[in-house]
Short mmCIF file of C-alpha atoms in Angstrom, two decimals:
data_model
loop_
_atom_site.label_atom_id
_atom_site.label_comp_id
_atom_site.label_asym_id
_atom_site.label_seq_id
_atom_site.Cartn_x
_atom_site.Cartn_y
_atom_site.Cartn_z
CA MET A 1 0.00 0.00 0.00
CA PHE A 2 1.31 3.42 -0.95
CA LYS A 3 2.47 5.45 2.04
CA LYS A 4 2.42 9.25 1.99
CA LEU A 5 5.17 11.22 3.66
CA ASP A 6 4.58 11.99 7.31
CA LYS A 7 5.68 15.57 7.96
CA ASN A 8 6.94 14.57 11.39
CA GLU A 9 9.06 11.69 10.07
CA GLN A 10 10.92 13.07 7.11
CA PRO A 11 14.52 11.84 6.82
CA LEU A 12 17.31 14.35 6.35
CA VAL A 13 18.60 14.41 2.78
CA SER A 14 22.06 15.75 1.89
CA VAL A 15 22.36 17.22 -1.60
CA CYS A 16 26.01 16.83 -2.63
CA LEU A 17 26.56 19.57 -5.18
CA VAL A 18 29.91 19.76 -7.01
CA HIS A 19 31.19 22.80 -8.91
CA TYR A 20 34.08 23.77 -11.12
CA ASP A 21 34.30 27.23 -12.74
CA ARG A 22 30.67 27.42 -13.91
CA HIS A 23 29.21 29.87 -11.44
CA HIS A 24 26.63 31.13 -13.97
CA LEU A 25 25.19 27.60 -14.15
CA LEU A 26 25.69 26.95 -10.43
CA GLN A 27 23.29 29.84 -9.78
CA GLN A 28 20.58 27.90 -11.61
CA ALA A 29 21.26 24.72 -9.65
CA ILE A 30 21.08 26.54 -6.31
CA ALA A 31 17.92 28.42 -7.34
CA SER A 32 16.25 25.12 -8.20
CA LEU A 33 17.11 23.71 -4.77
CA LYS A 34 15.62 26.71 -3.00
CA THR A 35 12.22 25.94 -4.56
CA GLN A 36 12.02 22.31 -3.40
CA SER A 37 8.71 21.14 -1.97
CA TYR A 38 10.61 18.93 0.50
CA LYS A 39 12.20 21.03 3.25
CA ASN A 40 14.30 18.71 5.40
CA PHE A 41 17.48 18.77 3.38
CA GLU A 42 20.93 20.31 3.43
CA VAL A 43 23.31 21.28 0.64
CA ILE A 44 27.00 20.39 0.70
CA LEU A 45 28.67 22.43 -2.06
CA VAL A 46 32.19 21.32 -2.99
CA ASP A 47 34.15 23.70 -5.18
CA ASP A 48 36.62 21.43 -6.96
CA GLY A 49 39.49 23.90 -7.36
CA SER A 50 37.84 26.66 -9.40
CA SER A 51 40.45 29.08 -10.70
CA LYS A 52 38.36 31.86 -12.25
CA GLU A 53 38.02 35.07 -10.27
CA ASP A 54 34.29 35.27 -11.04
CA SER A 55 33.75 31.83 -9.52
CA GLN A 56 35.56 32.78 -6.32
CA ARG A 57 33.58 36.02 -6.08
CA TYR A 58 30.31 34.15 -6.46
CA LEU A 59 31.21 31.64 -3.74
CA ASP A 60 32.03 34.51 -1.39
CA LEU A 61 28.72 36.15 -2.28
CA ILE A 62 26.58 33.13 -1.35
CA GLU A 63 28.53 32.20 1.77
CA HIS A 64 26.23 34.11 4.16
CA ASP A 65 23.05 32.65 2.65
CA PHE A 66 24.49 29.15 2.97
CA SER A 67 25.41 29.79 6.58
CA VAL A 68 21.90 30.97 7.45
CA ARG A 69 20.44 27.80 5.95
CA ASN A 70 23.03 25.56 7.69
CA TRP A 71 24.35 24.60 4.27
CA LYS A 72 28.08 24.14 3.69
CA ILE A 73 30.65 25.36 1.17
CA ILE A 74 33.84 23.32 1.00
CA LYS A 75 36.76 24.46 -1.14
CA SER A 76 39.33 21.95 -2.28
CA SER A 77 42.05 21.52 -4.86
CA ASN A 78 41.03 20.17 -8.24
CA ASN A 79 40.62 16.40 -7.76
CA TYR A 80 37.87 15.62 -10.31
CA LEU A 81 34.32 14.37 -9.93
CA GLY A 82 34.74 11.15 -7.98
CA ALA A 83 36.87 12.76 -5.29
CA ALA A 84 34.69 15.89 -5.13
CA ARG A 85 31.54 13.84 -4.61
CA ASN A 86 33.21 11.69 -1.96
CA LEU A 87 34.32 14.84 -0.13
CA ALA A 88 30.76 16.17 -0.12
CA ALA A 89 29.43 12.83 1.17
CA LYS A 90 32.04 12.86 3.96
CA HIS A 91 30.61 16.15 5.29
CA ALA A 92 26.97 15.09 4.85
CA ASN A 93 24.70 14.44 7.83
CA GLY A 94 21.72 13.03 5.95
CA ASP A 95 20.29 9.53 5.87
CA TYR A 96 20.20 9.83 2.09
CA LEU A 97 22.57 11.44 -0.40
CA ILE A 98 21.55 13.10 -3.67
CA PHE A 99 24.41 13.89 -6.04
CA MET A 100 24.05 16.91 -8.28
CA ASP A 101 26.35 18.63 -10.78
CA ASP A 102 26.52 22.40 -11.06
CA ASP A 103 24.88 22.35 -14.51
CA ASN A 104 21.86 20.28 -13.39
CA VAL A 105 18.53 21.90 -12.59
CA ALA A 106 16.31 20.13 -10.07
CA LYS A 107 12.57 20.03 -10.59
CA PRO A 108 10.63 21.41 -7.59
CA PHE A 109 9.43 17.95 -6.51
CA GLU A 110 12.70 16.04 -7.02
CA ILE A 111 13.67 15.45 -3.39
CA GLU A 112 10.10 14.80 -2.22
CA THR A 113 9.53 12.24 -4.97
CA PHE A 114 12.83 10.50 -4.26
CA VAL A 115 12.08 10.23 -0.54
CA THR A 116 8.51 9.02 -1.12
CA ALA A 117 9.75 6.38 -3.56
CA ALA A 118 12.50 5.24 -1.18
CA ILE A 119 10.11 4.80 1.74
CA ASN A 120 7.57 2.88 -0.33
CA SER A 121 10.00 0.70 -2.29
CA GLY A 122 12.73 0.07 0.28
CA SER A 123 15.29 0.77 -2.42
CA ASP A 124 18.93 1.39 -1.56
CA ILE A 125 19.48 3.49 -4.68
CA LEU A 126 17.00 5.42 -6.81
CA THR A 127 17.78 6.90 -10.20
CA THR A 128 15.54 8.84 -12.55
CA PRO A 129 15.00 9.67 -16.19
CA SER A 130 16.20 13.15 -17.10
CA ASP A 131 14.69 15.82 -19.32
CA LEU A 132 17.32 17.38 -21.55
CA ILE A 133 18.13 21.06 -21.93
CA PHE A 134 20.71 22.64 -24.21
CA GLY A 135 23.14 25.50 -23.93
CA GLU A 136 22.69 27.74 -20.89
CA GLU A 137 18.92 27.65 -20.73
CA PHE A 138 17.28 27.98 -17.30
CA PRO A 139 14.12 25.88 -17.74
CA SER A 140 10.83 26.85 -16.20
CA PRO A 141 9.26 24.19 -13.97
CA PHE A 142 6.40 24.16 -16.47
CA ARG A 143 8.58 23.95 -19.58
CA LYS A 144 7.36 21.30 -21.99
CA MET A 145 9.67 18.32 -22.28
CA THR A 146 11.15 17.87 -25.76
CA ASN A 147 13.95 15.36 -25.16
CA CYS A 148 14.33 12.78 -22.41
CA TRP A 149 16.86 10.13 -21.44
CA LEU A 150 15.10 7.06 -20.07
CA PRO A 151 17.51 4.52 -18.53
CA LEU A 152 16.52 0.87 -18.70
CA GLY A 153 17.36 -0.24 -15.15
CA PRO A 154 19.95 -2.57 -13.59
CA ASP A 155 20.19 -5.20 -16.32
CA LEU A 156 23.56 -6.87 -15.78
CA ASN A 157 23.39 -8.50 -19.20
CA ILE A 158 24.15 -5.18 -20.87
CA ALA A 159 25.61 -3.11 -18.03
CA SER A 160 29.20 -3.73 -19.12
CA PHE A 161 28.77 -1.86 -22.40
CA ASN A 162 25.79 0.43 -21.85
CA ASN A 163 24.81 2.65 -18.92
CA CYS A 164 21.38 1.22 -18.18
CA PHE A 165 21.34 2.62 -14.62
CA GLY A 166 20.97 6.38 -14.99
CA ASP A 167 22.84 9.56 -14.13
CA ALA A 168 24.76 10.42 -10.96
CA ASN A 169 21.85 12.70 -10.06
CA ALA A 170 20.37 9.94 -7.93
CA MET A 171 19.45 9.25 -4.30
CA ILE A 172 21.52 6.73 -2.31
CA LYS A 173 21.29 5.55 1.28
CA LYS A 174 24.36 6.98 2.98
CA GLU A 175 25.16 3.70 4.75
CA VAL A 176 25.06 1.87 1.41
CA PHE A 177 27.27 4.50 -0.21
CA GLU A 178 29.84 4.03 2.54
CA LYS A 179 29.72 0.21 2.40
CA ILE A 180 30.40 0.24 -1.33
CA GLY A 181 33.28 2.65 -0.77
CA GLY A 182 31.89 5.65 -2.60
CA PHE A 183 33.09 6.62 -6.05
CA THR A 184 36.50 5.68 -7.35
CA GLU A 185 38.74 8.72 -7.80
CA ASP A 186 40.43 8.31 -11.18
CA TYR A 187 41.50 11.79 -12.23
CA GLY A 188 40.43 12.93 -15.69
CA LEU A 189 38.03 10.06 -16.34
CA GLY A 190 34.26 9.80 -16.46
CA HIS A 191 31.78 6.94 -15.85
CA GLU A 192 32.35 6.99 -12.08
CA ASP A 193 28.56 6.90 -11.55
CA TRP A 194 28.11 4.00 -13.97
CA GLU A 195 30.88 2.11 -12.19
CA PHE A 196 29.34 2.81 -8.77
CA PHE A 197 25.86 1.63 -9.79
CA LEU A 198 27.34 -1.54 -11.28
CA LYS A 199 29.31 -2.27 -8.11
CA ALA A 200 26.16 -1.78 -6.04
CA SER A 201 24.09 -4.06 -8.27
CA LEU A 202 26.73 -6.79 -8.27
CA ALA A 203 26.85 -6.55 -4.47
CA GLY A 204 23.10 -7.21 -4.30
CA TYR A 205 21.81 -3.77 -3.36
CA LYS A 206 18.38 -2.77 -4.62
CA LEU A 207 18.50 -0.15 -7.40
CA GLN A 208 15.29 1.08 -8.99
CA ILE A 209 14.26 3.86 -11.35
CA VAL A 210 11.59 6.42 -10.47
CA PRO A 211 9.35 6.43 -13.59
CA GLU A 212 9.32 10.22 -13.87
CA PRO A 213 12.01 12.75 -14.87
CA LEU A 214 13.04 14.62 -11.71
CA PHE A 215 15.72 16.95 -13.06
CA TRP A 216 16.99 18.71 -16.14
CA TYR A 217 20.23 17.37 -17.62
CA ARG A 218 22.22 19.92 -19.59
CA VAL A 219 23.67 18.75 -22.92
CA ALA A 220 26.75 20.68 -24.01
CA ASN A 221 29.02 20.62 -27.06
CA THR A 222 32.03 20.44 -24.78
CA GLY A 223 32.59 18.64 -21.53
CA MET A 224 34.57 16.02 -19.70
CA LEU A 225 33.03 13.02 -21.44
CA LEU A 226 33.53 14.53 -24.88
CA SER A 227 37.12 15.57 -24.23
CA GLY A 228 38.14 12.56 -22.13
CA ASN A 229 39.63 9.21 -23.09
CA LYS A 230 36.69 7.12 -24.26
CA LYS A 231 38.61 3.86 -24.08
CA LYS A 232 39.65 4.43 -20.45
CA ASN A 233 36.14 5.63 -19.55
CA ASN A 234 34.67 2.42 -20.97
CA TYR A 235 37.20 0.30 -19.13
CA ARG A 236 36.28 2.04 -15.87
CA SER A 237 32.65 1.01 -16.23
CA LEU A 238 33.74 -2.55 -17.01
CA ARG A 239 36.06 -2.79 -14.01
CA PRO A 240 33.56 -4.10 -11.42
CA PHE A 241 33.14 -7.28 -13.48
CA LEU A 242 36.87 -7.95 -13.23
CA ASN A 243 36.95 -7.94 -9.44
CA GLU A 244 38.14 -11.32 -8.18
CA SER A 245 35.36 -11.43 -5.58
CA VAL A 246 32.66 -11.12 -8.26
CA LYS A 247 31.33 -14.49 -9.41
CA TYR A 248 29.16 -13.66 -12.38
CA ASN A 249 28.14 -16.06 -15.15
CA TYR A 250 28.11 -13.71 -18.12
CA ALA A 251 30.65 -13.60 -20.93
CA THR A 252 32.51 -10.44 -20.05
CA SER A 253 36.00 -11.71 -20.83
CA LEU A 254 35.75 -10.65 -24.49
CA ILE A 255 34.50 -7.16 -23.73
CA PRO A 256 37.93 -5.48 -23.34
CA SER A 257 38.92 -6.68 -26.81
CA TYR A 258 35.59 -5.47 -28.18
CA LEU A 259 36.17 -2.04 -26.65
CA ASP A 260 39.63 -1.91 -28.22
CA LYS A 261 38.18 -2.81 -31.60
CA ILE A 262 35.40 -0.25 -31.31
CA GLN A 263 37.94 2.42 -30.39
CA HIS A 264 40.11 1.47 -33.37
CA LEU A 265 37.16 1.56 -35.77
CA GLU A 266 35.98 4.92 -34.47
CA GLU A 267 39.44 6.40 -34.88
CA GLU A 268 39.76 4.99 -38.40
CA ASN A 269 36.32 6.31 -39.34
CA HIS A 270 37.24 9.75 -38.01
CA ARG A 271 40.52 9.71 -39.93
CA LEU A 272 38.83 8.81 -43.21
CA ARG A 273 36.12 11.42 -42.74
CA SER A 274 38.57 14.20 -41.93
CA ALA A 275 41.09 13.30 -44.65
CA ASN A 276 40.92 15.32 -47.87
CA GLY A 277 43.03 16.28 -50.87
CA LEU A 278 45.40 14.20 -52.98
CA GLY A 279 46.82 12.20 -50.09
CA SER A 280 43.44 10.73 -49.25
CA VAL A 281 42.64 9.61 -52.78
CA SER A 282 46.20 8.37 -53.27
CA ASN A 283 45.84 6.13 -50.24
CA GLN A 284 42.52 4.81 -51.52
CA LEU A 285 44.03 4.05 -54.91
CA SER A 286 46.85 2.14 -53.27
CA GLN A 287 44.37 0.10 -51.29
CA LEU A 288 42.32 -0.45 -54.45
CA GLY A 289 45.36 -1.87 -56.22
CA ASP A 290 45.84 -4.35 -53.42
CA LYS A 291 42.20 -5.37 -53.68
CA VAL A 292 42.52 -5.96 -57.45
CA ASP A 293 45.56 -8.18 -56.88
CA LEU A 294 43.66 -10.14 -54.25
CA LEU A 295 40.59 -10.60 -56.43
CA ILE A 296 42.62 -11.80 -59.40
CA SER A 297 44.51 -14.30 -57.26
CA GLN A 298 41.37 -15.64 -55.60
CA GLN A 299 38.88 -15.61 -58.47
CA LYS A 300 37.70 -19.08 -59.43
CA GLU A 301 34.77 -19.91 -61.74
CA GLY A 302 32.96 -16.64 -61.28
CA TRP A 303 32.59 -16.69 -57.47
CA ALA A 304 34.09 -13.18 -57.16
CA HIS A 305 31.30 -11.56 -59.19
CA ASP A 306 29.96 -9.58 -56.24
CA ARG A 307 33.41 -8.39 -55.24
CA PHE A 308 34.02 -6.90 -58.68
CA LEU A 309 30.73 -5.02 -58.31
CA VAL A 310 31.99 -3.54 -55.03
CA LEU A 311 35.26 -2.62 -56.73
CA HIS A 312 33.37 -0.94 -59.53
CA ASN A 313 31.46 1.18 -57.00
CA GLN A 314 34.70 2.23 -55.35
CA LEU A 315 36.06 3.34 -58.70
CA ASP A 316 32.91 5.43 -59.19
CA HIS A 317 33.72 7.17 -55.91
CA LEU A 318 37.29 7.83 -56.96
CA THR A 319 36.12 9.35 -60.22
CA SER A 320 34.51 12.21 -58.31
CA GLN A 321 37.82 13.00 -56.60
CA GLN A 322 40.18 12.68 -59.60
CA ARG A 323 41.91 15.96 -60.53
CA GLU A 324 44.18 16.90 -63.50
CA GLY A 325 45.49 13.40 -64.25
CA TRP A 326 47.71 13.21 -61.15
CA ALA A 327 46.80 9.53 -60.68
CA HIS A 328 47.79 8.50 -64.22
CA ASP A 329 50.71 6.33 -63.13
CA ARG A 330 48.63 4.52 -60.53
CA PHE A 331 45.90 3.68 -62.98
CA GLU A 332 48.46 2.50 -65.54
CA ALA A 333 49.80 0.10 -62.92
CA LEU A 334 46.31 -1.20 -62.24
CA LEU A 335 45.67 -1.60 -65.99
CA SER A 336 48.82 -3.67 -66.35
CA ARG A 337 47.70 -5.97 -63.60
CA LEU A 338 44.26 -6.40 -65.11
CA ASN A 339 45.51 -6.95 -68.69
CA GLY A 340 47.96 -9.58 -67.48
CA SER A 341 45.32 -11.72 -65.84
CA ASN A 342 43.27 -14.62 -67.24
CA ASN A 343 39.89 -15.00 -65.63
CA SER A 344 36.25 -15.63 -66.37
CA GLN A 345 35.06 -12.17 -65.36
CA SER A 346 36.00 -10.45 -68.62
CA GLY A 347 32.80 -8.43 -68.62
CA PHE A 348 33.48 -6.84 -65.28
CA LEU A 349 37.16 -6.35 -66.11
CA LYS A 350 36.16 -4.54 -69.30
CA ARG A 351 33.93 -2.18 -67.32
CA ILE A 352 36.79 -1.55 -64.91
CA PHE A 353 39.12 -0.91 -67.85
CA ILE A 354 36.69 1.64 -69.32
CA LYS A 355 36.34 3.35 -65.93
CA LEU A 356 40.11 3.51 -65.50
CA LYS A 357 40.57 5.08 -68.95
CA SER A 358 37.95 7.71 -68.15
CA LEU A 359 39.76 8.54 -64.91
CA VAL A 360 43.12 9.24 -66.49
CA LYS A 361 41.84 11.35 -69.40
#
């Protein structure tokens, strides 16, 4: 049976808010916390080594207001997200912790909904879908949702390669957070929330998703995840599976090699997309020559028909990039190889020959 919150028995919630040189967005986060429908909460603001003068001035400006509310501002050196969140949790007095970044905006009912869901579900960790905002927009509580991230939930079949849990903006029992050991503190890497949720799920703690977006997640063109090392980030979220104490019957042993391959393919795709000019086409022609040699050596009784079609399409692509006959010598070399071969695909070879002649004219 659903239980409503008793005003006389509301647990203390500690909002662990981390900040680094984005005071103009931090203002929005703090403003959204001041409008919460749930009142029994504190804010632990950790400034993770901000260096801008404007950021320092803003922190000094809000110090009195924080003091009046019994909220805390803690200044530290720059140690990155995991360490900053752990520092905030260390100074928290609440039964529950909610982690919040300085560019998040809480909806007015976020804390109340989290607490109500925790009491009724008995969950150790609660995450939430997030409505997306872009740029530096400060969304109205009544703003219509246009984009939303809806996490799947703690499915350990896919958790090693996809964050099915949700964002760090979640509510966690403090005692559970401490038993798990908090976030790992790898400097310069992301996915610390993904790693934490996976560790908690593997340890048997109850993680559930509130079926309602409780905060606004800001999407930016720049940021730590975009500028960080994707391969190392992915490995970090895989790491809980590799713990010797984890006995888990899913095929995770191949995942590191898959991540390496994905990284390699992404880098190669980026290189090909960004390449331009003669060097790019020259490289393609060289690779094309190798493919022709391979096809001629392997062709038996017409089985390579489809491969010659693919080769023909590649030549069409090269035609659009050919300029001023610079590739004449390369095409002559390919022609020599083709003319010196005996095979049953004379029709396709003739089409290739015609295409090559048109390229070098």
